[in-house]
Amino acid sequence: MPRVLLLLFAAAAGAGPLRYAEDRAPAVVNPLFATTMSEARIDELLFEGLFADDLELRSVGRLAERIELAPDLKSATVRLRRDVVWHDGEPFDSEDVVFSIEAYKDRSTASSEAGRVSWISRATAVDPHTVLLEFEEPEYAPQDKLHFKILPAHRFSSRSVKRADPFRTQPIGTGPFRLVSFNDDNTISLQRHDRHWSPAALPEVAMREVSDKNYQAKLLIYESLEALVRVLPRDLATLQNDRKVELYPYQTNSWWHFGFNQRNRTLADARVREAIALMIDVDELLAPIGTGDRVSGPFVPSSPFYNHDVAPLRHDPDRAAEILTEAGYSFVSGRWLGPDGKELKLRLVTLSNLETAQDVVINVQSQLMSRGITVEQTFLGIAEYRDKVWRNHEFDLLLSQWSFDRSEDIWEQFHSRGNFSGYADPAVDKLLDEARASTDPQQKKALLRQTHAEIAQDHPMVFLWTLDSYAALSTRVQKVVVHPFYFFTWASDWTLGQ
Amino acid sequence: MIPSLARAVAWKAGAFLATLLGATAFVLLLLVLAPGDPVDLLPNGAELRPQLEAEWGLDRPLPARYLHYVQRVATLDLGTSLAYRPGRAVVDVITSPALRSLGRVLAALALALTWGTALAWWTAERRTPLRPVVQALSIVPVFLMAHALVLGLNAATFAAIGTGWIDRPDWFALPDQPSALRTVLSIVILATASGALHETHAQLEEALVHIRRAPYIDAARARGAPVWRHVARNLVPPLAVTLAERAAFLAGSVVIVEKVLLLNGAGAVLWEAALLRDYDVALGIALYAAAFVGVIRLVADGIRVAVDPRLREAG
């Protein structure tokens, strides 16, 4: 159906806003400072990049019409759309692109997203609709990295943008929706950007903060919401049986793990790490919290970088006992004692808001205790977690989940100069450096698959699973396709009936 | 008379100021002692730490930070939110929620005093099973009563809707919506739980017994004058004392009640600000709460002085 007819239909129906829930409302609506998924999701509705994913996750032009790569791959000319206007009616042009890249790069901006443009050495406005981008290294597919959001140059006096800039609650983008109000009760109301080059079918979107996740499914069932970004595993059956709700499975680039603190002398020994990994029955941990795929390394199985030749570690407590014995440990009165005679004890730390983590922690504690290892568990709030775990390394084992966007850059998690857990393997460092520098997609794929294999041998973590994720939407919402990371990338096509 | 009144006023003003300073210093100390700070919340916090610590004043010694805060507050500048609503003036962030919480606390105070007085009037000098009932009801901690009530009510209503017994009733707001029901629940919980009702009742009952046995009541009876006027007038000072004592308790309890009942108020904001280590927001709410308690105490003292001529004479 032509888009105009869809718009007319939606307007005639008076369907109201599409209301979706977040556990915590975005604090800052400015892509330069997006630090949470709720911020990334709302940015997806308000802002656009030069390129974005199509349904096959290939990069297609959004603000860019096309890109022409120089023969030496060291620069590219980006031709911009001419029919784009900002939410305040100002025309979009090449100065906005140049400004955005400079603002991301500016050290005094202190953008959490600076890494997204670090590969661009210079951006020049050739004319109002053409930008020349020069790269640090040759780039084979720069469009895959040109997804970062573009900001309006005319709303800032300097490229050094502050996190506290009033823009954070009065953002102006080119996206399919514009912000109408950022309310005191932590709700955010958006309206369709009618002058968008391809207007959305939905007239309004509303973000509602529902801090208690236990109630989000109830709100959907009782029609106080139209969309849940992620359904808790225990709510799946209820929602599946509700005729007014449709579940949409989607694959996220997220995987769970138990990370070892290798600054701890005991855990610096790879044999001890492997033994602990073999003692953990991962399938038994997964069963109560949902369904998903086991992972054997730092990528999800659907990733091009996942090495399918590396199998997930099998639960083998007998082998674990052999390895610990070889490492000088002895099993005395039901407890493992180290070569120094001290009992093998682990402090397990988890973020308190990691959903369903409590079940996993209690079960792993029980598993390891039954095998002779005492586990003391602690749940921490985010600031405390970052301070204790990231900064001061006060943990032995942590349960955590890493989520990645399409770049799946694991450098910070595994490079000896990047990770906080003390993991250092020169071979992995070399592979990661080469993969990061590589601009050839095939070469990068081969390097990262090799990295996967190397890391799996070192056991810096117990790689657990990637959970099956489900979004739940009211059946009134039609034409729904959700993006695995940003969720709303294709929300322009969604419609909402009565 | 005048010098002693001036001394009393100065003493009260000093106590009020000390309450403000003490509350803010205590909250700042707690937050600083807790691990983590707002820089830790940023994914690239380690890299940005020197820059942001200088920008946000976190690199100064604690006494200097507190002194700077006091100087700012003296010019009515409560600072800027760092993490909860970055860049927004703290006054704008906390004033509306604080007014909502104030409404709940004042209503709870009024309710506690009203039914404390009514119960005391009924039970004073009587053997009645009501007393242990009040005690038992009131012994439940605030957090437990709030959890039990909200979970029980929601479960019962969801079950009734699920089985088709009822449609969703108008009074039953879902958890993300403003709800008169949850507001009423919060007021009842604040006025009842953690010993609130029992203590109010016991204090007023004791005062009532004392007043009813007083010689001036016997004299009034002998004259055939209405006794209740004398009782009511003499009950005001103990009511004022109870009011002052309950205010501090309610200001603290409202944090828990708002969090459990998902009510938008200063308590809920303080909870988030503390989690996010947003110092100025947390200190701003502590300052408002201390000011509220201080003002209630001054009002209570004023009432007692106005009603009781002996206190006026004592200065």
XYZ file of N, CA and C in Angstrom, chain A residues 135-236:
306
model
N 40.568 8.746 5.242
C 40.661 7.719 6.273
C 42.091 7.564 6.782
N 42.205 7.035 7.986
C 43.529 6.756 8.562
C 44.208 5.625 7.798
N 43.433 4.609 7.426
C 43.931 3.432 6.716
C 42.991 3.148 5.548
N 43.403 2.355 4.571
C 42.482 2.020 3.482
C 41.216 1.346 4.023
N 40.090 1.680 3.449
C 38.803 1.118 3.889
C 38.111 0.463 2.693
N 37.715 -0.791 2.868
C 37.018 -1.489 1.783
C 35.525 -1.161 1.767
N 34.959 -1.041 2.950
C 33.502 -0.821 3.022
C 33.186 0.250 4.067
N 33.594 1.488 3.806
C 33.389 2.542 4.837
C 31.921 2.743 5.182
N 31.018 2.435 4.244
C 29.584 2.636 4.531
C 29.125 1.825 5.745
N 29.837 0.699 6.024
C 29.452 -0.106 7.189
C 29.791 0.597 8.497
N 30.651 1.611 8.413
C 31.020 2.322 9.640
C 30.399 3.714 9.693
N 29.626 4.048 8.661
C 29.047 5.392 8.625
C 27.606 5.383 9.146
N 27.382 4.594 10.203
C 26.034 4.497 10.774
C 25.850 5.456 11.950
N 26.951 6.096 12.410
C 26.827 7.004 13.563
C 25.891 8.157 13.204
N 25.225 8.672 14.244
C 24.168 9.651 14.019
C 24.734 11.050 13.744
N 24.039 11.750 12.866
C 24.469 13.100 12.478
C 23.691 14.135 13.297
N 24.426 15.159 13.747
C 23.846 16.207 14.604
C 23.720 17.513 13.837
N 22.813 18.399 14.270
C 22.626 19.670 13.567
C 23.681 20.709 13.975
N 24.532 21.088 13.056
C 25.603 22.048 13.368
C 25.021 23.371 13.870
N 23.853 23.752 13.332
C 23.320 25.074 13.684
C 22.826 25.154 15.130
N 22.736 24.021 15.826
C 22.275 24.057 17.219
C 23.429 24.131 18.219
N 24.646 24.154 17.737
C 25.787 24.189 18.653
C 26.709 25.337 18.278
N 27.300 25.969 19.308
C 28.201 27.084 19.035
C 29.622 26.609 18.815
N 29.907 25.387 19.261
C 31.280 24.890 19.114
C 31.222 23.379 18.936
N 32.294 22.825 18.359
C 32.306 21.366 18.165
C 32.621 20.645 19.483
N 33.004 21.415 20.506
C 33.172 20.834 21.836
C 31.808 20.877 22.528
N 31.127 19.738 22.498
C 29.757 19.686 23.020
C 29.799 19.069 24.421
N 29.036 19.640 25.319
C 29.016 19.121 26.690
C 27.834 18.170 26.875
N 28.065 17.164 27.708
C 27.004 16.207 28.037
C 25.776 16.934 28.606
N 26.056 18.045 29.330
C 24.962 18.781 29.980
C 24.292 19.794 29.053
N 24.705 19.867 27.799
C 24.101 20.826 26.876
C 22.580 20.629 26.843
N 21.811 21.745 26.846
C 20.340 21.610 26.857
C 19.796 20.747 25.714
N 20.614 20.520 24.694
C 20.219 19.651 23.583
C 19.759 18.273 24.087
N 20.281 17.879 25.281
C 20.021 16.527 25.786
C 18.537 16.258 26.005
N 17.759 17.323 26.274
C 16.313 17.105 26.447
C 15.504 17.808 25.369
N 16.188 18.565 24.500
C 15.491 19.230 23.389
C 16.203 18.882 22.089
N 16.339 17.600 21.809
C 17.149 17.215 20.653
C 16.468 17.537 19.322
N 17.280 17.852 18.353
C 16.813 18.101 16.991
C 17.542 17.102 16.102
N 16.806 16.281 15.399
C 17.433 15.328 14.498
C 16.795 15.417 13.129
N 17.149 14.428 12.299
C 16.485 14.337 10.991
C 15.621 13.083 10.944
N 15.583 12.344 12.059
C 14.919 11.037 12.077
C 13.422 11.126 11.844
N 12.773 9.974 11.727
C 11.350 9.948 11.379
C 10.429 10.481 12.473
N 10.968 10.671 13.690
C 10.149 11.233 14.765
C 10.884 12.401 15.409
N 10.093 13.365 15.898
C 10.687 14.508 16.609
C 10.194 14.491 18.043
N 11.049 14.986 18.948
C 10.685 14.965 20.357
C 9.720 16.103 20.674
N 8.609 15.758 21.304
C 7.620 16.767 21.680
C 7.805 17.154 23.142
N 7.963 16.173 24.012
C 8.158 16.519 25.425
C 8.947 15.431 26.146
N 9.771 15.902 27.041
C 10.567 15.046 27.911
C 10.040 15.367 29.303
N 9.153 14.521 29.811
C 8.340 14.913 30.960
C 8.982 14.576 32.301
N 8.496 15.257 33.322
C 9.005 15.043 34.677
C 8.776 13.629 35.180
N 7.705 12.995 34.679
C 7.433 11.637 35.145
C 8.208 10.603 34.317
N 9.259 11.071 33.631
C 10.155 10.196 32.868
C 9.488 9.563 31.654
N 8.447 10.163 31.134
C 7.918 9.703 29.858
C 8.437 10.646 28.774
N 8.572 10.110 27.574
C 9.029 10.927 26.453
C 8.016 10.763 25.326
N 7.568 11.891 24.784
C 6.576 11.830 23.708
C 7.209 12.282 22.402
N 6.963 11.493 21.364
C 7.493 11.800 20.038
C 6.333 11.916 19.051
N 6.529 12.760 18.058
C 5.540 12.867 16.979
C 6.230 12.640 15.647
N 5.460 12.201 14.673
C 6.030 11.976 13.351
C 6.616 13.280 12.811
N 7.804 13.159 12.216
C 8.441 14.292 11.531
C 7.820 14.335 10.131
N 6.838 15.194 9.973
C 6.055 15.172 8.726
C 6.869 15.567 7.503
N 7.973 16.294 7.725
C 8.782 16.702 6.568
C 9.941 15.737 6.312
N 9.845 14.568 6.941
C 10.887 13.560 6.709
C 10.843 13.120 5.243
N 11.991 12.761 4.703
C 12.053 12.369 3.289
C 11.260 11.091 3.015
N 10.948 10.351 4.083
C 10.100 9.164 3.922
C 9.291 9.025 5.216
N 8.195 9.777 5.347
C 7.519 9.877 6.646
C 7.067 8.525 7.186
N 7.130 8.427 8.510
C 6.726 7.188 9.179
C 5.215 7.037 9.108
N 4.764 5.787 9.219
C 3.323 5.536 9.230
C 2.723 5.832 10.605
N 3.501 5.598 11.657
C 2.983 5.851 13.010
C 2.920 7.355 13.263
N 1.816 7.864 13.791
C 1.762 9.298 14.058
C 2.508 9.706 15.323
N 2.503 8.835 16.314
C 3.121 9.196 17.600
C 3.769 7.974 18.240
N 4.808 8.249 19.006
C 5.454 7.195 19.802
C 5.639 7.757 21.201
N 5.427 6.922 22.216
C 5.645 7.375 23.595
C 6.495 6.362 24.329
N 7.537 6.850 24.970
C 8.380 5.999 25.800
C 7.902 6.151 27.244
N 7.645 5.037 27.904
C 7.208 5.094 29.294
C 8.187 4.316 30.149
N 8.595 4.934 31.245
C 9.508 4.241 32.148
C 8.702 3.322 33.060
N 9.022 2.025 32.997
C 8.401 1.061 33.912
C 9.557 0.339 34.587
N 9.950 0.859 35.747
C 11.194 0.375 36.356
C 11.052 -1.070 36.833
N 9.847 -1.492 37.133
C 9.662 -2.861 37.586
C 9.371 -3.752 36.381
N 10.389 -4.545 35.993
C 10.249 -5.381 34.791
C 9.118 -6.395 34.922
N 8.811 -6.749 36.176
C 7.777 -7.765 36.377
C 6.417 -7.313 35.864
N 6.222 -6.000 35.745
C 4.913 -5.506 35.338
C 4.819 -5.203 33.848
N 5.944 -5.243 33.153
C 5.906 -4.810 31.752
C 4.974 -5.690 30.912
N 5.026 -6.998 31.137
C 4.152 -7.886 30.362
C 2.688 -7.625 30.699
N 2.421 -7.362 31.976
C 1.044 -7.062 32.398
C 0.524 -5.819 31.673
N 1.394 -4.830 31.558
C 0.975 -3.588 30.895
C 0.613 -3.846 29.442
N 1.344 -4.743 28.805
C 1.049 -5.074 27.413
C -0.286 -5.825 27.330
N -0.467 -6.769 28.226
C -1.701 -7.566 28.211
C -2.916 -6.676 28.459
N -2.778 -5.722 29.378
C -3.925 -4.868 29.701
C -3.938 -3.578 28.888
N -3.227 -3.599 27.781
C -3.300 -2.549 26.756
C -2.886 -1.169 27.246
N -1.929 -1.149 28.175
C -1.342 0.128 28.560
C -0.050 0.368 27.794
N 0.372 -0.625 27.041
C 1.562 -0.527 26.194
C 1.264 -1.222 24.873
N 2.017 -0.843 23.852
C 1.889 -1.562 22.577
C 3.158 -2.358 22.258
N 4.255 -2.046 22.940
C 5.504 -2.738 22.589
C 6.376 -2.979 23.808
N 6.901 -4.186 23.892
C 7.917 -4.525 24.891
C 9.183 -4.862 24.128
N 10.264 -4.204 24.475
C 11.510 -4.400 23.744
C 12.057 -5.803 23.971
N 11.986 -6.251 25.196
C 12.493 -7.594 25.494
C 11.617 -8.250 26.553
N 11.169 -9.444 26.238
C 10.268 -10.156 27.144
C 11.100 -11.007 28.100
N 10.755 -10.961 29.369
C 11.420 -11.841 30.333
C 11.035 -13.286 30.021
N 11.996 -14.212 30.108
C 11.688 -15.607 29.762
C 10.435 -16.137 30.464
N 10.240 -15.737 31.729
C 9.101 -16.312 32.455
C 7.750 -15.778 31.950
N 7.782 -14.669 31.194
C 6.530 -14.106 30.663
C 6.200 -14.654 29.278
N 7.141 -15.414 28.699
C 6.946 -15.857 27.313
C 5.665 -16.665 27.130
